[in-house]
XYZ file of C-alpha atoms in Angstrom:
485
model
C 78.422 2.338 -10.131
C 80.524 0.461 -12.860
C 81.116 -2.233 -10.125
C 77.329 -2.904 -9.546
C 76.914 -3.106 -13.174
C 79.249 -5.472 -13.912
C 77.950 -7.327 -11.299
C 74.547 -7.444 -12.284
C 75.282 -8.426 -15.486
C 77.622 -11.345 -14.671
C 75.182 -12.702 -12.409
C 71.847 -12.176 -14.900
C 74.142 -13.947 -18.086
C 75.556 -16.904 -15.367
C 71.472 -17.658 -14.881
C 70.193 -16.740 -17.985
C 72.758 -19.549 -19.678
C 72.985 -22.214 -16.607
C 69.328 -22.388 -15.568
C 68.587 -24.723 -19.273
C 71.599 -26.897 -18.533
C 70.802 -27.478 -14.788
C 67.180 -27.713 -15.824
C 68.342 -30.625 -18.525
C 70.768 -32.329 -15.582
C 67.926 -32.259 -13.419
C 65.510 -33.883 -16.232
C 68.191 -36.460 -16.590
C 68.619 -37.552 -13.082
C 64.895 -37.638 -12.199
C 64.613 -34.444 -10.135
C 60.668 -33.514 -10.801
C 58.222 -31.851 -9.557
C 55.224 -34.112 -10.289
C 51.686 -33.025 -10.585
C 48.917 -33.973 -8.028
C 45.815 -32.530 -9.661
C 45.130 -30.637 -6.012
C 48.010 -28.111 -4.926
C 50.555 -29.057 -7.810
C 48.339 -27.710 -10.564
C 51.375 -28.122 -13.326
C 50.612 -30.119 -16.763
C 53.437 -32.359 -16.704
C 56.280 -32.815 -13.978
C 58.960 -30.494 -13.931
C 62.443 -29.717 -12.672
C 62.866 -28.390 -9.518
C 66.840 -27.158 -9.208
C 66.254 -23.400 -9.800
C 67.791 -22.693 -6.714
C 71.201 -24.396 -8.207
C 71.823 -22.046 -10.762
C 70.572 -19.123 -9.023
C 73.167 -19.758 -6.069
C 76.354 -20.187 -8.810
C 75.243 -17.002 -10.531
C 75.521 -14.991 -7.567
C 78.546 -16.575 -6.370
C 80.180 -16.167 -9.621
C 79.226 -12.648 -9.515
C 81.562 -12.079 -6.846
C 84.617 -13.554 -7.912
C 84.363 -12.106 -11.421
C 84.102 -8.573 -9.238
C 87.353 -9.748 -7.353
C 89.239 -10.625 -10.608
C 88.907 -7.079 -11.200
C 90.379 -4.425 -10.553
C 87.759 -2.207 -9.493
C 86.382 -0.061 -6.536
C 83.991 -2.616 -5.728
C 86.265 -5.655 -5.516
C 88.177 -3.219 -3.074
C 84.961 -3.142 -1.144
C 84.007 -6.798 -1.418
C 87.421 -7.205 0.087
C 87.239 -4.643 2.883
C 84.052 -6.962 4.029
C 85.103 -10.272 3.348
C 85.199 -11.187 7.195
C 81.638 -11.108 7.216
C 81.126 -12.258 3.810
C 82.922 -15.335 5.024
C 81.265 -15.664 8.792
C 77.421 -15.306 6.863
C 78.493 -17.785 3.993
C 77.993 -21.013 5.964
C 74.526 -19.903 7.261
C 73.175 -19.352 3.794
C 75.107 -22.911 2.519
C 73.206 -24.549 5.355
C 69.875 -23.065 4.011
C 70.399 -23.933 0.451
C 71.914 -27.445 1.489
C 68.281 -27.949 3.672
C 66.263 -27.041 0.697
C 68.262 -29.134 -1.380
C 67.930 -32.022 0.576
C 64.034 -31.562 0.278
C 63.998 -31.111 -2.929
C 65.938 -34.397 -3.447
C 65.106 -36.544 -0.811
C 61.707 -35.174 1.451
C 62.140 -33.411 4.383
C 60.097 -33.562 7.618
C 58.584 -30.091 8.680
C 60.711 -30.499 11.532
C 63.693 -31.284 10.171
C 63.436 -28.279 7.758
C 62.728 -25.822 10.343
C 65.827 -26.978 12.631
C 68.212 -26.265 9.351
C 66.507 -23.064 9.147
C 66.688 -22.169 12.703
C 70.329 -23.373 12.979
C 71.239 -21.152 9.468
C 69.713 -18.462 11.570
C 71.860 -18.628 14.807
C 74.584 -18.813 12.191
C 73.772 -15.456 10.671
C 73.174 -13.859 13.910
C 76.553 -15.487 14.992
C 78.250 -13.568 11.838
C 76.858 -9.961 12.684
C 74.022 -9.994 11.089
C 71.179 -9.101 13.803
C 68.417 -7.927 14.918
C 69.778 -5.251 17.625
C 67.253 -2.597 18.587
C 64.294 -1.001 17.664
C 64.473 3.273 17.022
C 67.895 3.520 19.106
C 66.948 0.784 22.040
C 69.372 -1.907 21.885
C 67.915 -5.326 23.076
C 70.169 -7.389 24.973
C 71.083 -10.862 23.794
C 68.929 -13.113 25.380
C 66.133 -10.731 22.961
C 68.076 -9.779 19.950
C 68.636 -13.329 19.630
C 64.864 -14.813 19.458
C 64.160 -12.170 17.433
C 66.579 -12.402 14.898
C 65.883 -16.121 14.525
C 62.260 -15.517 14.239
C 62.820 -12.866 11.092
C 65.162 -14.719 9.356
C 62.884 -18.279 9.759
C 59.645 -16.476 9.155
C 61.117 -14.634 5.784
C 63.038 -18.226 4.796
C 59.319 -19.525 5.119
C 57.129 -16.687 3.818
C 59.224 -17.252 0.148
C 58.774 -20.893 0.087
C 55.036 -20.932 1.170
C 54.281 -18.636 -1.596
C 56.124 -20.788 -4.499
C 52.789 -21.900 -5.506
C 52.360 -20.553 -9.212
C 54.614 -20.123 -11.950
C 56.807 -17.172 -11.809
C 55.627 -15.818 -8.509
C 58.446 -16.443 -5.597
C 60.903 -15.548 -8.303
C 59.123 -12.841 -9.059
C 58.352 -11.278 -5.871
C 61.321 -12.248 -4.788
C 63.467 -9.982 -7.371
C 60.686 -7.254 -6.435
C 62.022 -7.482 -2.740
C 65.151 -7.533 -3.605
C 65.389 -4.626 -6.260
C 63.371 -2.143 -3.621
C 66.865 -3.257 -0.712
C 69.095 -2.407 -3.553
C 67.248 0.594 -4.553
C 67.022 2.037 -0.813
C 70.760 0.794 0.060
C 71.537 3.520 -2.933
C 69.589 5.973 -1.446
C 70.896 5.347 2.276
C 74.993 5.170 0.243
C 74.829 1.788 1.627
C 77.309 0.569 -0.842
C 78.449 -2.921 0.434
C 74.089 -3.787 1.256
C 74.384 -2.350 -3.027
C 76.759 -4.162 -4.288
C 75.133 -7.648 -2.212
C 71.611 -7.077 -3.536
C 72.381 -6.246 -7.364
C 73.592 -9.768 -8.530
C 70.448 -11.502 -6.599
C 68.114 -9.491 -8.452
C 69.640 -9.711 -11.782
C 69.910 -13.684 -11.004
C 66.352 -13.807 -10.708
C 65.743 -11.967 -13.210
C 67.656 -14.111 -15.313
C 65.743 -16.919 -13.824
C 62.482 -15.600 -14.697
C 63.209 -16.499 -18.428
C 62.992 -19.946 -18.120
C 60.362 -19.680 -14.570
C 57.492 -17.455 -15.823
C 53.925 -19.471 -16.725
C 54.319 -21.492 -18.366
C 57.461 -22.548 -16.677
C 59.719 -25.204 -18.270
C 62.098 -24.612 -14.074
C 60.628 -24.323 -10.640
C 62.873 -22.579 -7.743
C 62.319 -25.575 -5.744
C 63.177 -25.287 -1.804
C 66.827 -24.843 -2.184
C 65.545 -21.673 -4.036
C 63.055 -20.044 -2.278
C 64.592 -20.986 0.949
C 67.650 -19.073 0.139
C 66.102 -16.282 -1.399
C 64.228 -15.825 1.546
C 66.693 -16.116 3.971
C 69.315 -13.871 1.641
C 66.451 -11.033 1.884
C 65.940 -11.225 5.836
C 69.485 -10.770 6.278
C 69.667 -7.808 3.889
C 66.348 -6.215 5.271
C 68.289 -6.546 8.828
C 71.533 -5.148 7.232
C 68.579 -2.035 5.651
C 66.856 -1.906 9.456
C 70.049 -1.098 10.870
C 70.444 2.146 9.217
C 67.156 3.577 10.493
C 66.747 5.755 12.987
C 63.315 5.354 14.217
C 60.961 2.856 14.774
C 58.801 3.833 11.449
C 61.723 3.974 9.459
C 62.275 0.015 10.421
C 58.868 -0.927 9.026
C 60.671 -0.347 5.424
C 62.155 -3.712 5.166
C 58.964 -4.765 6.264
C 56.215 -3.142 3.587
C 59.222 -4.811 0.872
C 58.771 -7.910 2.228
C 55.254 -7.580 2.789
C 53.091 -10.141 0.823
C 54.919 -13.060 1.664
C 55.051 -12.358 4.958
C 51.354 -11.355 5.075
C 50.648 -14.862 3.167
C 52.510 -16.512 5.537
C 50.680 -14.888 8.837
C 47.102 -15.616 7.807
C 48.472 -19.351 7.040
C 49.449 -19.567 10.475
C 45.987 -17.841 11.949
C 43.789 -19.366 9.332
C 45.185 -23.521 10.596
C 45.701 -22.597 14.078
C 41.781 -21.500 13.381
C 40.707 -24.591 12.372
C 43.297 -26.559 14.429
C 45.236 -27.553 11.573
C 49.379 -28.604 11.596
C 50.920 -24.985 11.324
C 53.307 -26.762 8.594
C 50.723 -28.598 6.687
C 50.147 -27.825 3.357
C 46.351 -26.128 1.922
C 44.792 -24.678 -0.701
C 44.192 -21.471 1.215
C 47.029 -19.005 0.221
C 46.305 -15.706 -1.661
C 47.313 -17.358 -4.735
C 44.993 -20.178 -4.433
C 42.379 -17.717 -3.644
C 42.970 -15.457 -6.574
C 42.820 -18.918 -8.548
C 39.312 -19.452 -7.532
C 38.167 -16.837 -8.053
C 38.584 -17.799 -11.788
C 42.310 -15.856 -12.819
C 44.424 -17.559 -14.638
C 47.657 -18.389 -13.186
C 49.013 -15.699 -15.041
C 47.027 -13.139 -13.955
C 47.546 -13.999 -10.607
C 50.868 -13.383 -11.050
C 50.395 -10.173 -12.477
C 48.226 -9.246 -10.044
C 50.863 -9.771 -7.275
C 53.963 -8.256 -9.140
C 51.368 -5.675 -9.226
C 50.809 -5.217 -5.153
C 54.321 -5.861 -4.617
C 55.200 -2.911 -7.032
C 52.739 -1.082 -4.677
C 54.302 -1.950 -1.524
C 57.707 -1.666 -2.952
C 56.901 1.995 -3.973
C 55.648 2.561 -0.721
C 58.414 0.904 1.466
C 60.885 3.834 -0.412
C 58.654 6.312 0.512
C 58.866 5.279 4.286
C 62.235 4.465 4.382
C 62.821 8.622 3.261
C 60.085 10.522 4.499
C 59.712 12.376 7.597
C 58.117 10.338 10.262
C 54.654 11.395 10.436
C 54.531 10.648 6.684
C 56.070 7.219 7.130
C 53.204 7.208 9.494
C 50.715 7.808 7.549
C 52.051 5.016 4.778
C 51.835 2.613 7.087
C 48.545 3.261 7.988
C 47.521 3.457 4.474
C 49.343 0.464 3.751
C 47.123 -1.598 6.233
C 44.094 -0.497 5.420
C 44.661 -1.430 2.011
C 45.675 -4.942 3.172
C 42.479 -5.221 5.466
C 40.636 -4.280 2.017
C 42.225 -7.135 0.801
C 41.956 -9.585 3.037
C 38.612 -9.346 3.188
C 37.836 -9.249 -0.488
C 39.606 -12.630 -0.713
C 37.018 -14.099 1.738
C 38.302 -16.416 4.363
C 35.712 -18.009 6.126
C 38.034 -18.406 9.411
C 38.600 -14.818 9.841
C 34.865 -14.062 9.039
C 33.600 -17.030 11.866
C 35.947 -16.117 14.306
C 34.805 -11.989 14.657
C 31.285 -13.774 14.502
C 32.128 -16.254 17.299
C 34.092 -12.993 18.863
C 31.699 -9.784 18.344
C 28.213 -11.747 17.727
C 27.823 -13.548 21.060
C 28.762 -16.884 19.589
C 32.259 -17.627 22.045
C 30.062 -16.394 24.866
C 27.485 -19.394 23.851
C 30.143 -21.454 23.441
C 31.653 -20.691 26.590
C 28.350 -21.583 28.857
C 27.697 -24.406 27.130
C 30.941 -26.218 27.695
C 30.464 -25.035 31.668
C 27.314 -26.774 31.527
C 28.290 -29.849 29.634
C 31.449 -30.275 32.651
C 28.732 -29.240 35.084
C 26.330 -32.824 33.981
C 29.518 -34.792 33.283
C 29.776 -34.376 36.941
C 26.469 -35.243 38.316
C 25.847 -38.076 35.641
C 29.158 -39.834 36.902
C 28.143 -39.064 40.813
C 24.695 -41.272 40.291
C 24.748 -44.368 41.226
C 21.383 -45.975 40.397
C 19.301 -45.697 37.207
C 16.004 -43.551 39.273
C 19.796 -40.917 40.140
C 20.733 -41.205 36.406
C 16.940 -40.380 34.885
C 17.107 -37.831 37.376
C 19.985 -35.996 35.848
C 19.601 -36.448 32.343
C 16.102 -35.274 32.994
C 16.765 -32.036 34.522
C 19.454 -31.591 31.450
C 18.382 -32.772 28.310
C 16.457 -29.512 27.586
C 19.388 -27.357 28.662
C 21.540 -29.023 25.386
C 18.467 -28.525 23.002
C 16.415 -31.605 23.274
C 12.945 -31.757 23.261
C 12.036 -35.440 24.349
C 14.205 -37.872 25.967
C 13.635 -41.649 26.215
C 15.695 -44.337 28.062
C 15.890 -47.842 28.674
C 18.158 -48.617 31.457
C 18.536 -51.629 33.599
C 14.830 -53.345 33.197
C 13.097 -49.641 33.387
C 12.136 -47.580 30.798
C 11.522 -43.388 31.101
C 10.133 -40.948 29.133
C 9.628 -36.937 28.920
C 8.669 -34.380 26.363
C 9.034 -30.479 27.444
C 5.530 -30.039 25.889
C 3.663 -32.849 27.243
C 3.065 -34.616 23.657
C 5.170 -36.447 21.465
C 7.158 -34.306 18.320
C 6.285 -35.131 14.850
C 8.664 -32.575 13.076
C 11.776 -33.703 14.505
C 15.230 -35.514 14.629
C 16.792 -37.855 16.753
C 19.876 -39.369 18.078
C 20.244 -42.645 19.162
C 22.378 -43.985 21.405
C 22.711 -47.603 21.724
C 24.135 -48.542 25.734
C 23.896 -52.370 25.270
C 22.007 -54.954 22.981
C 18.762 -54.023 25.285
C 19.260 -50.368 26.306
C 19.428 -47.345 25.086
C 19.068 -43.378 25.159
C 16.955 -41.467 22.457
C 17.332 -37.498 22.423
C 14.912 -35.920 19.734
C 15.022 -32.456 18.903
C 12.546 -30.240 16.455
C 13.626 -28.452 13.266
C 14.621 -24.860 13.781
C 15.313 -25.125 17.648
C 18.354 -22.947 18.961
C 20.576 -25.273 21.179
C 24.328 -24.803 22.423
C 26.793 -26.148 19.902
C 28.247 -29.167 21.611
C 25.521 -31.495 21.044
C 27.909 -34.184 19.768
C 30.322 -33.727 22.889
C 26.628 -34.396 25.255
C 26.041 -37.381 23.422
C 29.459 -39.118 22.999
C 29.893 -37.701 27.379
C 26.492 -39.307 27.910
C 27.048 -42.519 25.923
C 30.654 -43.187 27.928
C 29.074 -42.753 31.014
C 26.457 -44.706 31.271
C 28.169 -47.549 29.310
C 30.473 -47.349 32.196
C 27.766 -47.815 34.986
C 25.713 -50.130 33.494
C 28.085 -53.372 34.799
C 28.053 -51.961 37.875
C 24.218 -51.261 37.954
C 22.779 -52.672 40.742
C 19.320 -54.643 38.632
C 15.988 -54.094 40.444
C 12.874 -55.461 40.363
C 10.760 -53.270 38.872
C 7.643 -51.818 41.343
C 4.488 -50.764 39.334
C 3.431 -47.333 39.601
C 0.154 -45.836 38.407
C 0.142 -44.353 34.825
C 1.198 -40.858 34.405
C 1.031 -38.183 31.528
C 4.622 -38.553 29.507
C 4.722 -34.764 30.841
C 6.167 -35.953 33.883
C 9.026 -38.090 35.358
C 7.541 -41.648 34.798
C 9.940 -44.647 34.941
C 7.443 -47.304 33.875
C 8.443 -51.785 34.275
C 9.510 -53.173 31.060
C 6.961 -55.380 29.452
């Protein structure tokens, strides 16, 4: 106990005293976070090296525990293998961030220093092996291992969007792995998490709103990745398949952030790495919370799901059932009260009918893309737009194609209260679709007219021109191609 003490404190005095002078370096050299006035909501720029000093803290840490002559620097040695092997995974993460936060990144190029970091880590030991006794073979524990650690690396930096809040829920995380590594008398998981949540905590002098640091990416990358390997190294003690949902519920709001980021762009077919103004933060900000609040408000949750992560992590396992189910019926609560029109339109589309529309229409839209490019002459074209124009929405259709000119309304009279598209096919000709206020039609009236418009644009070089033959006058009711006067 002495040893994670001493710890602690080493690591919360090394940040508390270096995060001003690398925050001064970095002010020196240039390193700032400038404002945007959309997603960097900040007053002024700011430096964005709090990773630096977070990293030499809890390094530091460490060798002031070996200097010693204590029971813990006999432990830190006893593990040192795998301290060793899993050092060069985390370097590579905080060297990736770093780089971003110096240079720019690509998406890509961030995510392959993640994913090798990851295969790194899994290559030191540090795995995910099995689920409630099973023990996946390679070729699994592999992919999923890499998809942990790069989805908790990401879930911390996606949520680094207000003052104070991945360092904060960060530290959260981290003090619930150290708390339940005492409980489980995981010692060496103990003695890792202590000076990472003291660091932070030291950190949060200088990072809490109004912040004079930011964590930048070398910081929250590494926190996150740091906290998926030690919710692996907490997993692996667990029995059961309930009692692996612990590290989960700790880590739970930025990985919950970071899911409905991915649904809500793959949604509206969005890059799954692009950045928005759609993350529970900057939905709590809209709401009209200050950014400090919001803050609050999330330390608050995360105490929550801290509190209840302990209780699964100990209880018997239909109580860790029942916490989990509790737990996500809180989050639906949540979710919905933070109203994301995605989620909302997509049970519409789902439950109302709406895909089932959808689905019918686009059958009927390939359906006339077909005919319309099998006619040849303009009677064979009129003929098919005729018979489909109604079935897309339209009440009255009027075209001018190759010297003749056709008409049709479904009610036999022209509409008054109505709007129309029109499509221009060459200098001369042309195809008008009008439709009245308040008319249900399929929703791909766009795709009919941009399908339509290519089409015939195509044919009409290859039209063959004839000479118009005068027909008796009909009622507009009825097919009618009538000469051009």
């Amino acid at each position: 106990m002495y040893s994670l003490f001493i710890v602690a404190a080493a690591a919360f005095a090394a940040a508390f005293v270096l995060t001003p002078l690398c925050r001064n370096l970095a002010i020196r050299w240039g390193m700032l976070d400038r404002p945007d006035h959309d997603r960097k909501i900040h007053p002024g720029p700011i430096p964005r090296i709090g990773g630096v000093p977070i990293a030499i803290a809890y390094l530091a840490s460490f060798a002031i525990l070996l200097l010693f002559s204590l029971k813990g620097g006999d432990i830190v040695r006893g593990h040192l293998g795998l301290v060793w092997r899993l050092l060069p995974a985390a370097a590579l993460v905080f060297a990736t961030g770093l780089l971003d936060d110096i240079f720019g990144l690509k998406p890509w190029q961030k995510l392959l220093g993640q994913v090798a970091a990851a295969i790194l880590a899994f290559a030191a030991g540090v795995d995910f092996n099995g689920i409630g006794g099973y023990q996946f073979p390679i070729w699994l524990a592999l992919p999923a291992t890499v998809l942990w650690l790069v989805g908790c690396t990401n879930a911390f930096n996606l949520i680094d969007g207000v003052d104070g809040l991945a360092a904060g829920v960060g530290f959260f995380a981290t003090l619930t792995t150290l708390i339940a590594a005492l409980l489980q008398h995981n010692i060496p998981l103990a003695l890792a998490t202590a000076p990472l949540a003291a660091a932070l905590l030291g950190f949060l002098r200088y990072n809490f709103n109004p912040a004079t640091v930011f964590l930048g990416d070398c910081g929250s990358l590494l926190i996150g990745f740091l906290l998926g390997c030690y919710g692996l190294l907490w997993s692996a003690k667990s029995a059961t398949i309930l009692g692996m949902t612990a590290p989960l519920l700790a880590l739970s709001i930025p990985l919950l952030d970071t899911g409905l980021s991915i649904v809500r762009r793959f949604l509206r077919h969005q890059p799954i790495f692009g950045a928005d103004r759609g993350h529970i933060h900057h939905k709590l900000l809209a709401r009209g919370l200050t950014p400090r609040r919001v803050v609050l408000l999330i330390y608050g949750l995360c105490g929550i799901s801290a509190g209840l992560s302990l209780l699964a992590s100990v209880a018997q396992e239909q109580f860790a059932g029942a916490i989990i189910v509790l737990f996500c019926l809180g989050a639906w609560v949540g979710i919905q009260h933070l109203g994301y029109a995605e989620f909302d339109t997509a049970r519409r589309m789902v439950f109302a009918g709406t895909f089932r529309r959808r689905l019918n229409a686009q059958l009927q839209l390939s359906t006339f893309h077909d005919n319309l490019a099998a006619a040849v002459t303009p009677d064979q074209c009129w003929e098919v737009l005729h018979h489909a124009y109604s079935d897309f929405g339209f009440n009255e259709i009027k075209l001018k194609l190759a010297g003749r000119s056709y008409a049709h309304t479904t009610n036999g009279h022209h509409i008054a209260n109505s709007w129309t598209i029109r499509i221009a096919l060459s200098e001369t000709e042309y195809l008008n679709l009008s439709r009245e206020f308040d008319t249900e039609a399929p929703p791909v009236i766009a795709p009919f007219a941009d399908m339509t418009a290519k089409v015939l644009q195509a044919k009409i070089a290859g039209i063959r021109h004839e000479r118009p033959v005068p027909s008796p006058a009909r009622s507009s009711s009825v097919l009618s191609p009538t000469p051009v006067s």
